[in-house]
Amino acid sequence: MKKILFLLITLSLTMPSCKEGDDGLEGKWQLREMQYSDKVVNVDTVFYNFQFGVFQLQAFNHKSNPLNSVIGSYSIVEDDIEMTIEPSFANNLTALKHYYDWDKSSATFRICKHTGSKLHLLRNDNVLFIFRKF
């Protein structure tokens, strides 16, 4: 049953949609940099995919790891987006930290900038994630 649900969610994230949802985040966003208080980290191998309340995190590298792709749900309230990783993916916090810089299975971001090609999300610990539409 989990494999069927995973397949349906993956297909819904990767297949083109005839109609966008109401939040405007739909599609694939490439993480370009993370700005910390003391450093800036350039990134080009991490993608956030959003569609109809479901998100997928993807890390592309040469190592095979079950957390190269993580699925969860998101909700937007005003300018905040809360993302929660599905429990079956959230059991390895070390890998989540390594690939996505997530310390726990959920994260809240403030949407600071959102255009058709740019997305800036400020995490609740003041780390700024800068994306481009992919």
C-alpha positions as semicolon CSV with decimal commas, in nm:
position;residue;x (nm);y (nm);z (nm)
1;M;0,000;0,000;0,000
2;K;0,285;0,241;0,085
3;K;0,449;0,170;-0,252
4;I;0,127;0,251;-0,437
5;L;0,082;0,575;-0,240
6;F;0,446;0,668;-0,305
7;L;0,403;0,600;-0,678
8;L;0,085;0,809;-0,700
9;I;0,243;1,102;-0,516
10;T;0,560;1,081;-0,725
11;L;0,361;1,073;-1,047
12;S;0,152;1,369;-0,940
13;L;0,471;1,567;-0,871
14;T;0,644;1,479;-1,196
15;M;0,358;1,488;-1,445
16;P;0,264;1,822;-1,598
17;S;-0,053;1,970;-1,461
18;C;-0,332;2,123;-1,667
19;K;-0,418;2,368;-1,393
20;E;-0,207;2,526;-1,122
21;G;-0,321;2,534;-0,761
22;D;-0,410;2,845;-0,569
23;D;-0,080;2,905;-0,388
24;G;0,137;2,975;-0,695
25;L;0,430;2,762;-0,575
26;E;0,353;2,471;-0,806
27;G;0,645;2,327;-0,994
28;K;1,012;2,262;-0,938
29;W;1,237;2,511;-0,758
30;Q;1,616;2,477;-0,755
31;L;1,786;2,580;-0,432
32;R;2,069;2,816;-0,528
33;E;2,203;2,932;-0,191
34;M;2,147;2,929;0,183
35;Q;2,238;3,245;0,371
36;Y;2,336;3,199;0,735
37;S;2,430;3,478;0,974
38;D;2,801;3,399;0,928
39;K;2,825;3,240;0,582
40;V;2,665;3,180;0,245
41;V;2,647;2,827;0,103
42;N;2,600;2,788;-0,273
43;V;2,382;2,494;-0,373
44;D;2,283;2,350;-0,710
45;T;2,182;1,989;-0,641
46;V;1,872;2,033;-0,422
47;F;1,520;2,082;-0,556
48;Y;1,188;2,154;-0,387
49;N;0,880;2,044;-0,582
50;F;0,534;2,170;-0,484
51;Q;0,194;2,061;-0,606
52;F;-0,147;2,080;-0,438
53;G;-0,031;2,052;-0,077
54;V;0,234;1,787;-0,145
55;F;0,606;1,858;-0,168
56;Q;0,908;1,656;-0,265
57;L;1,269;1,730;-0,172
58;Q;1,527;1,596;-0,415
59;A;1,905;1,584;-0,380
60;F;2,098;1,484;-0,689
61;N;2,443;1,338;-0,635
62;H;2,639;1,028;-0,719
63;K;2,548;0,836;-0,404
64;S;2,241;0,618;-0,378
65;N;2,052;0,702;-0,062
66;P;1,685;0,661;0,027
67;L;1,673;1,028;0,130
68;N;1,774;1,154;-0,214
69;S;1,399;1,200;-0,253
70;V;1,169;1,287;0,037
71;I;0,793;1,345;0,027
72;G;0,573;1,539;0,263
73;S;0,287;1,783;0,287
74;Y;0,279;2,160;0,307
75;S;0,031;2,428;0,397
76;I;0,042;2,803;0,354
77;V;-0,110;3,047;0,600
78;E;-0,067;3,411;0,501
79;D;0,310;3,446;0,436
80;D;0,418;3,129;0,615
81;I;0,467;2,785;0,468
82;E;0,490;2,482;0,694
83;M;0,637;2,163;0,550
84;T;0,616;1,824;0,721
85;I;0,800;1,518;0,593
86;E;0,606;1,193;0,586
87;P;0,704;0,976;0,886
88;S;0,845;0,694;0,672
89;F;1,109;0,937;0,539
90;A;1,176;1,122;0,864
91;N;1,350;0,850;1,062
92;N;1,704;0,954;0,960
93;L;1,761;1,309;1,084
94;T;2,137;1,289;1,014
95;A;2,073;1,236;0,643
96;L;1,801;1,506;0,641
97;K;2,054;1,748;0,790
98;H;2,323;1,645;0,543
99;Y;2,112;1,669;0,226
100;Y;1,859;1,941;0,311
101;D;1,983;2,114;0,629
102;W;1,670;2,010;0,818
103;D;1,714;1,934;1,191
104;K;1,369;1,780;1,232
105;S;1,087;1,640;1,023
106;S;0,907;1,972;0,984
107;A;1,009;2,326;0,906
108;T;0,834;2,661;0,892
109;F;0,942;2,929;0,648
110;R;0,836;3,289;0,588
111;I;0,781;3,359;0,218
112;C;0,993;3,673;0,173
113;K;0,990;3,690;-0,206
114;H;0,785;3,503;-0,461
115;T;0,777;3,582;-0,831
116;G;0,737;3,362;-1,135
117;S;1,110;3,289;-1,133
118;K;1,236;3,355;-0,778
119;L;1,147;3,225;-0,435
120;H;1,307;3,334;-0,107
121;L;1,211;3,140;0,207
122;L;1,330;3,248;0,551
123;R;1,334;2,953;0,789
124;N;1,232;3,015;1,149
125;D;1,601;2,995;1,255
126;N;1,683;3,291;1,023
127;V;1,844;3,091;0,743
128;L;1,743;3,230;0,403
129;F;1,685;2,975;0,124
130;I;1,707;3,127;-0,224
131;F;1,551;2,938;-0,516
132;R;1,503;2,983;-0,886
133;K;1,221;2,832;-1,089
134;F;1,351;2,528;-1,270
